[in-house]
XYZ file of C-alpha atoms in Angstrom:
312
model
C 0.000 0.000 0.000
C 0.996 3.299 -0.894
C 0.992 6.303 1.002
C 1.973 9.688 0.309
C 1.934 12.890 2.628
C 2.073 15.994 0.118
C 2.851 18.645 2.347
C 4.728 17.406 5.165
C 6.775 20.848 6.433
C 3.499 22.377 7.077
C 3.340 19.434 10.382
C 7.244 20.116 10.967
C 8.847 17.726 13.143
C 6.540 15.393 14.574
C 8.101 12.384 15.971
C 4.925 10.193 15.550
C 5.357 10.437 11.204
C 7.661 7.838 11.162
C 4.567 5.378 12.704
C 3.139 6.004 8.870
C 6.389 3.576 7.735
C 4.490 0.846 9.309
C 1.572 0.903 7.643
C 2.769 0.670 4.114
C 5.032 2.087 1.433
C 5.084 5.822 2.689
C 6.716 8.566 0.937
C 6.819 12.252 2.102
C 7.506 15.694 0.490
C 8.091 18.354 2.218
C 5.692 20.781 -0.210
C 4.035 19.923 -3.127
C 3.045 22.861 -6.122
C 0.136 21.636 -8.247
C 1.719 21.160 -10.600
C 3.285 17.959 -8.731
C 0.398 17.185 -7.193
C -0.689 14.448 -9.934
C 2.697 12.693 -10.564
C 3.518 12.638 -6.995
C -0.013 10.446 -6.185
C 0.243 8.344 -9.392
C -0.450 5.092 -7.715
C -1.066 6.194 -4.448
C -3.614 4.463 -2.337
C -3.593 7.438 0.372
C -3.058 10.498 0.021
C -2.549 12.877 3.103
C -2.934 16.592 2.301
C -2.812 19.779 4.934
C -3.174 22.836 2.469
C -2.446 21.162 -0.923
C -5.940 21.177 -3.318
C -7.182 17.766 -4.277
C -9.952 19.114 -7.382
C -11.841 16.937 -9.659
C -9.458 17.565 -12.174
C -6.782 16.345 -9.993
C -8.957 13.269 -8.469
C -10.266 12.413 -11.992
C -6.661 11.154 -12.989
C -5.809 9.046 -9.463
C -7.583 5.583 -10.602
C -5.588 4.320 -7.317
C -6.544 6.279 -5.048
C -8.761 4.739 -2.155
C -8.544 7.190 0.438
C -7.684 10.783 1.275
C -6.625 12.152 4.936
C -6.619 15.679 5.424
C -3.935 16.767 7.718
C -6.459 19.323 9.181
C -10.035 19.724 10.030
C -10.973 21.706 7.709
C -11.713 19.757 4.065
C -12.731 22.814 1.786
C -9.278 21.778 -0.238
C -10.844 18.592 -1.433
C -13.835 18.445 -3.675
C -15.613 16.277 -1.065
C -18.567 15.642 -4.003
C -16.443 13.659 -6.453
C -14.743 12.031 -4.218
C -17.844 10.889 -2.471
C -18.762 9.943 -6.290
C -15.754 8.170 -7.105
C -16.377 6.442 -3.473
C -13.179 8.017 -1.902
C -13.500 8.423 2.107
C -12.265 11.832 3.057
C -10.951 11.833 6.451
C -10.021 14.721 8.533
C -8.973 15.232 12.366
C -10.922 17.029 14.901
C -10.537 18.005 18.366
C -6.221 18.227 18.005
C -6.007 21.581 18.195
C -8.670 22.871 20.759
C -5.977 23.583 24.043
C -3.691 24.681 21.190
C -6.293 27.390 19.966
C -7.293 28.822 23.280
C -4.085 29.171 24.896
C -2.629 31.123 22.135
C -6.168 33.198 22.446
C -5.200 34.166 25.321
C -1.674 34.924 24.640
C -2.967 37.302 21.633
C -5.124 38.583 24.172
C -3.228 39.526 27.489
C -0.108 40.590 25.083
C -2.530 43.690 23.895
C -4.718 44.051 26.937
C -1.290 44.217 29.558
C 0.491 46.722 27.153
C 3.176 44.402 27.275
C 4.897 45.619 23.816
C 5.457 49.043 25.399
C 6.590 47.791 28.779
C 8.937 45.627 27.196
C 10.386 47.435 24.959
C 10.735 50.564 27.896
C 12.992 48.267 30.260
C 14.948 46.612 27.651
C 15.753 49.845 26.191
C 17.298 51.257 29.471
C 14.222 54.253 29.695
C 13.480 51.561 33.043
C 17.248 52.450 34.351
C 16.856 56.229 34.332
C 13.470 55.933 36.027
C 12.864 58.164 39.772
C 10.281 55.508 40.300
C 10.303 51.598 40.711
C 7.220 51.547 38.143
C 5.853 52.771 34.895
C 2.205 53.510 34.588
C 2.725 55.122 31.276
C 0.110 52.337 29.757
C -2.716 51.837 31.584
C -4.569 48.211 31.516
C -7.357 46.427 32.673
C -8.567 43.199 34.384
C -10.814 41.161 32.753
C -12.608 40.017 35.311
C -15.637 41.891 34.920
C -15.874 42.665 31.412
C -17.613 41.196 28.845
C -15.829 38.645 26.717
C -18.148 37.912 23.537
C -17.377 34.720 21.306
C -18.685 34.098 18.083
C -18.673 30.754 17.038
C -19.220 28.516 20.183
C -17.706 24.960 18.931
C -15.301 23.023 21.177
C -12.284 25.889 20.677
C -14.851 28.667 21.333
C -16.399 26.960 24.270
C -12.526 26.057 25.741
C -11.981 29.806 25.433
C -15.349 30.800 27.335
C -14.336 28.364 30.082
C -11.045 30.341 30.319
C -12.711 33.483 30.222
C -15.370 32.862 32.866
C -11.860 31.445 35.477
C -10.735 35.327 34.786
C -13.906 36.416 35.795
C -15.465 37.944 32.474
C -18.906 37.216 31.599
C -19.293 35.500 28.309
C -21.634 36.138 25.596
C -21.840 34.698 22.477
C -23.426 34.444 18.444
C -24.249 31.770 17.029
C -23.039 31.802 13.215
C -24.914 29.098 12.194
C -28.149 30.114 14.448
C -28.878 27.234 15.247
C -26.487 26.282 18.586
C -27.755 26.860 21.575
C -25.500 26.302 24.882
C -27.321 26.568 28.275
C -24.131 27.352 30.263
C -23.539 31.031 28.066
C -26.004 33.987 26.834
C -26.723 33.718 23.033
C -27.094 36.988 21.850
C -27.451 38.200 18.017
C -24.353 39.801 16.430
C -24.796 43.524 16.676
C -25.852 43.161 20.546
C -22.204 41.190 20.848
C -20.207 44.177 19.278
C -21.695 46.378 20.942
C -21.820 44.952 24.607
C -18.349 43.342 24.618
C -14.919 44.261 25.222
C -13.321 41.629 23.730
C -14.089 40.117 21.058
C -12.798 36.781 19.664
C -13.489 34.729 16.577
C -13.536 31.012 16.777
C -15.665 30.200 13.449
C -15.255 28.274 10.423
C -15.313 30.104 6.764
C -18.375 29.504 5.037
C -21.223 31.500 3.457
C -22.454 32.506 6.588
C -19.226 34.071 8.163
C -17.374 35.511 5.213
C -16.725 39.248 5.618
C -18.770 38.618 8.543
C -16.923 41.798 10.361
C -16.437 44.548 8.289
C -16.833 48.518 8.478
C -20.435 48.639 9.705
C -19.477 45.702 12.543
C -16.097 48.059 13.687
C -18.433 50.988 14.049
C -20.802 49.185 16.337
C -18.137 48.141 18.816
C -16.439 49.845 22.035
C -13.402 51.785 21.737
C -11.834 49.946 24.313
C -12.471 46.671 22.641
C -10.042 44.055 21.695
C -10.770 42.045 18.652
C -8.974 38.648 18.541
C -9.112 36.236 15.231
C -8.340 32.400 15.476
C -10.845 31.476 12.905
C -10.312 32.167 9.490
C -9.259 35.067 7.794
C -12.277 36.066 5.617
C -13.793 36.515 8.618
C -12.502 39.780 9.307
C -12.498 42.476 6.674
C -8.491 43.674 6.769
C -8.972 47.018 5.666
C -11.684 47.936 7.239
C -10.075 46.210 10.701
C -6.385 48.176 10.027
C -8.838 51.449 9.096
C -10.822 50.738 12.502
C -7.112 50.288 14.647
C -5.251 53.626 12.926
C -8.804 55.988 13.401
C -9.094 54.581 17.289
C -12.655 52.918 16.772
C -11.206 49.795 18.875
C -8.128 49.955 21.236
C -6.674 46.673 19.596
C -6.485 43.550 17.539
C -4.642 39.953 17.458
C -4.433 38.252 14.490
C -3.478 34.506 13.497
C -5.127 33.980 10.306
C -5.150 35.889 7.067
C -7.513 36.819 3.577
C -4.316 35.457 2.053
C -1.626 32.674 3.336
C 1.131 33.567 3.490
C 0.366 37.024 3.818
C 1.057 39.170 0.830
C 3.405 42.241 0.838
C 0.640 44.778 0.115
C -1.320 43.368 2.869
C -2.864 46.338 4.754
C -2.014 44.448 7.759
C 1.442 45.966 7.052
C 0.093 49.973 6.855
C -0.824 50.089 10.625
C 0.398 53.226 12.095
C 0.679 52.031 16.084
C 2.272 48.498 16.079
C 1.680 48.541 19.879
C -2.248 47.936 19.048
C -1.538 45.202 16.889
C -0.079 41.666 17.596
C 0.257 39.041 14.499
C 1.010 35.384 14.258
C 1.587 33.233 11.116
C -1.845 30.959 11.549
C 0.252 28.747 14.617
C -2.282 28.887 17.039
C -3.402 25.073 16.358
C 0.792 24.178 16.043
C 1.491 23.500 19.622
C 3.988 20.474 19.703
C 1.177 18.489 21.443
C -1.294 19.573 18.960
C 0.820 18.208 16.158
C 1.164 14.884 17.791
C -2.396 14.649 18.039
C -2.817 15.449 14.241
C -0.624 12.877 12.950
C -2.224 10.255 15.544
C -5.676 10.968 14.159
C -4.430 10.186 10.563
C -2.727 6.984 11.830
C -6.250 6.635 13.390
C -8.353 7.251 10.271
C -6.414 5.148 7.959
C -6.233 1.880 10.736
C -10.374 2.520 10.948
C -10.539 2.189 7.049
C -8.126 -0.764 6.879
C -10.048 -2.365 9.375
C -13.389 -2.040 7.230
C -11.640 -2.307 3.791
C-alpha cells in the first residue's frame, strides 16, 4: 500500500510520522506545487494533504486512489462531491487543536490588553534604568474580570476559550453563526448586541457562506473603543482594511491576528500599513501548532487510515 503525505513541512517535526512507515510504502515531500500534485499520487492508495488542493481535475486522474486524509479539520481543499462519487473516504482530524487554539487566544489577548509591547520594549531599552520611580504607569490596563468577553462561534475551541474566560472572571456572551447552537451554560445573543456589549471580542468560526466578511466597516463601528478584537478562525472573517482602518482611526483599542484573507500574507497586505504596532499583535496561523497539537494530528491520521483498513 501506498501512502503519500504531500505537504509534510506544514506538520514540521513530529516524531509520531515515522509510525506512517508501518503501515505501508510511505513517501513524504516536504511541499508539493500543483503542478506535482498528480505525478507525486500516481499510484497512491492514500493520500494525506494539509493545504495542498485535491480538485476533480486532480482526483479524476488518481484511478488508485482509495482514500484521502486531510492533515487538518478543515476539508474545503478537497472536492468532497467527487470524491464521495468516485467512493473516496475523506478523512479529517478534529478536536487536536482545541488547548492549542485557546491558549494562544489568550496569549494574543493579554499581550494587547497588559500593554506588554510598550513595557517591554521601555525596560529593555534602558528608559526603566533612568526611572525616579520603581514603576511605569505610562500604559494603563485592565482586568478582565468583569468585562464582557463575547465569542462568536461557540464549537469546542470557542467553548474552551469561554471556560477560560469565565476562570478570569469575564462574563461571556456569544453568536451563534450558524443560528442554530444553543449552549445553556452562556447567553446567546445576536451579532450587533455582541459588538456592541463586549470588550473583547474573539473569533472562533469556520469560513463559510455565513461568516465571510462577517466583520467589516459597519461591525467596527458598532463596537467599544476599548475593545479588543482577537481572530483564530479564518481570515475572511474579518475584513483587513476595514479592521487596520478601525485600529489607525481609534474605533477599537486593539487587535490579534493569526489567520489571514491570504496565506502567506502578501506584501501589500494592509495588515502591514498600521500606524501604532503597539495595538496590533500578528502570528503566522500557529495557534493550532502547539507540539502536542501536532502529535495529536498525525495520531488521528494513523487513526483514520487503521479505521478504514479495518473495514476495507
Amino acid at each position: 500500500m501506498k501512502i503519500v503525505l504531500l505537504d509534510a513541512d506544514t506538520l514540521g517535526e513530529v516524531s509520531a510520522i515515522d509510525d506512517l512507515k508501518k503501515l505501508g510504502d510511505f513517501i513524504k515531500y516536504g511541499f508539493t506545487k500543483p503542478d506535482e500534485v498528480l505525478n507525486r499520487l500516481s499510484g497512491a492508495d492514500i493520500a494525506i494533504t494539509n493545504k495542498v488542493v485535491l480538485s476533480k481535475e486532480i482526483l479524476s486522474q488518481l484511478p488508485d486512489l482509495k482514500l484521502i486524509c486531510v492533515a487538518a479539520t478543515g476539508t474545503d481543499n478537497i472536492d468532497i462531491a467527487f470524491a464521495s462519487e468516485k467512493g473516496i473516504p475523506v478523512k479529517n482530524v478534529k478536536g487536536y487543536s482545541t488547548d492549542s487554539v485557546a491558549q494562544h487566544t489568550f496569549s494574543l489577548l493579554l499581550h494587547l490588553a497588559d500593554k506588554l509591547e510598550y513595557y517591554n520594549s521601555y525596560v529593555l531599552s534602558g528608559e526603566y534604568c533612568k526611572s525616579e520611580i520603581f514603576t511605569s504607569l505610562a500604559r494603563p490596563y485592565w482586568e478582565l474580570k468583569g468585562k464582557v468577553y463575547g465569542i462568536i462561534g461557540l464549537g469546542a475551541i470557542g467553548k474552551k476559550v469561554a471556560n477560560i474566560a469565565t476562570v478570569f472572571g469575564a462574563k461571556v456572551i456569544y453568536y451563534s453563526t450558524s443560528g442554530v447552537h444553543d449552549d445553556p451554560d452562556f447567553e446567546r445573543v445576536g451579532l450587533e448586541d455582541l459588538l456592541m456589549q463586549s470588550d473583547v471580542i474573539s473569533i472562533h468560526s469556520p469560513l463559510n457562506d455565513r461568516t465571510r466578511g462577517l466583520i467589516g466597516e459597519k461591525e467596527f463601528k458598532l463596537m467599544k473603543e476599548n475593545a479588543i478584537l482577537i481572530n483564530v478562525g479564518r481570515g475572511g472573517i474579518v475584513n483587513e482594511n476595514a479592521l487596520i482602518e478601525a485600529l489607525n482611526n481609534d474605533r477599537i483599542a486593539g487587535a490579534g491576528i493569526d489567520v489571514f484573507e491570504k496565506e502567506p500574507m502578501v506584501g501589500s497586505s494592509p495588515i502591514l500599513k498600521i500606524k501604532n504596532k503597539e495595538r496590533l499583535v500578528v502570528t503566522p496561523h500557529i495557534a493550532w501548532a502547539s507540539i502536542e497539537a501536532r502529535g495529536k494530528l498525525v495520531e488521528g491520521i494513523i487513526s483514520n487510515i487503521n479505521e478504514w483498513k479495518a473495514k476495507s
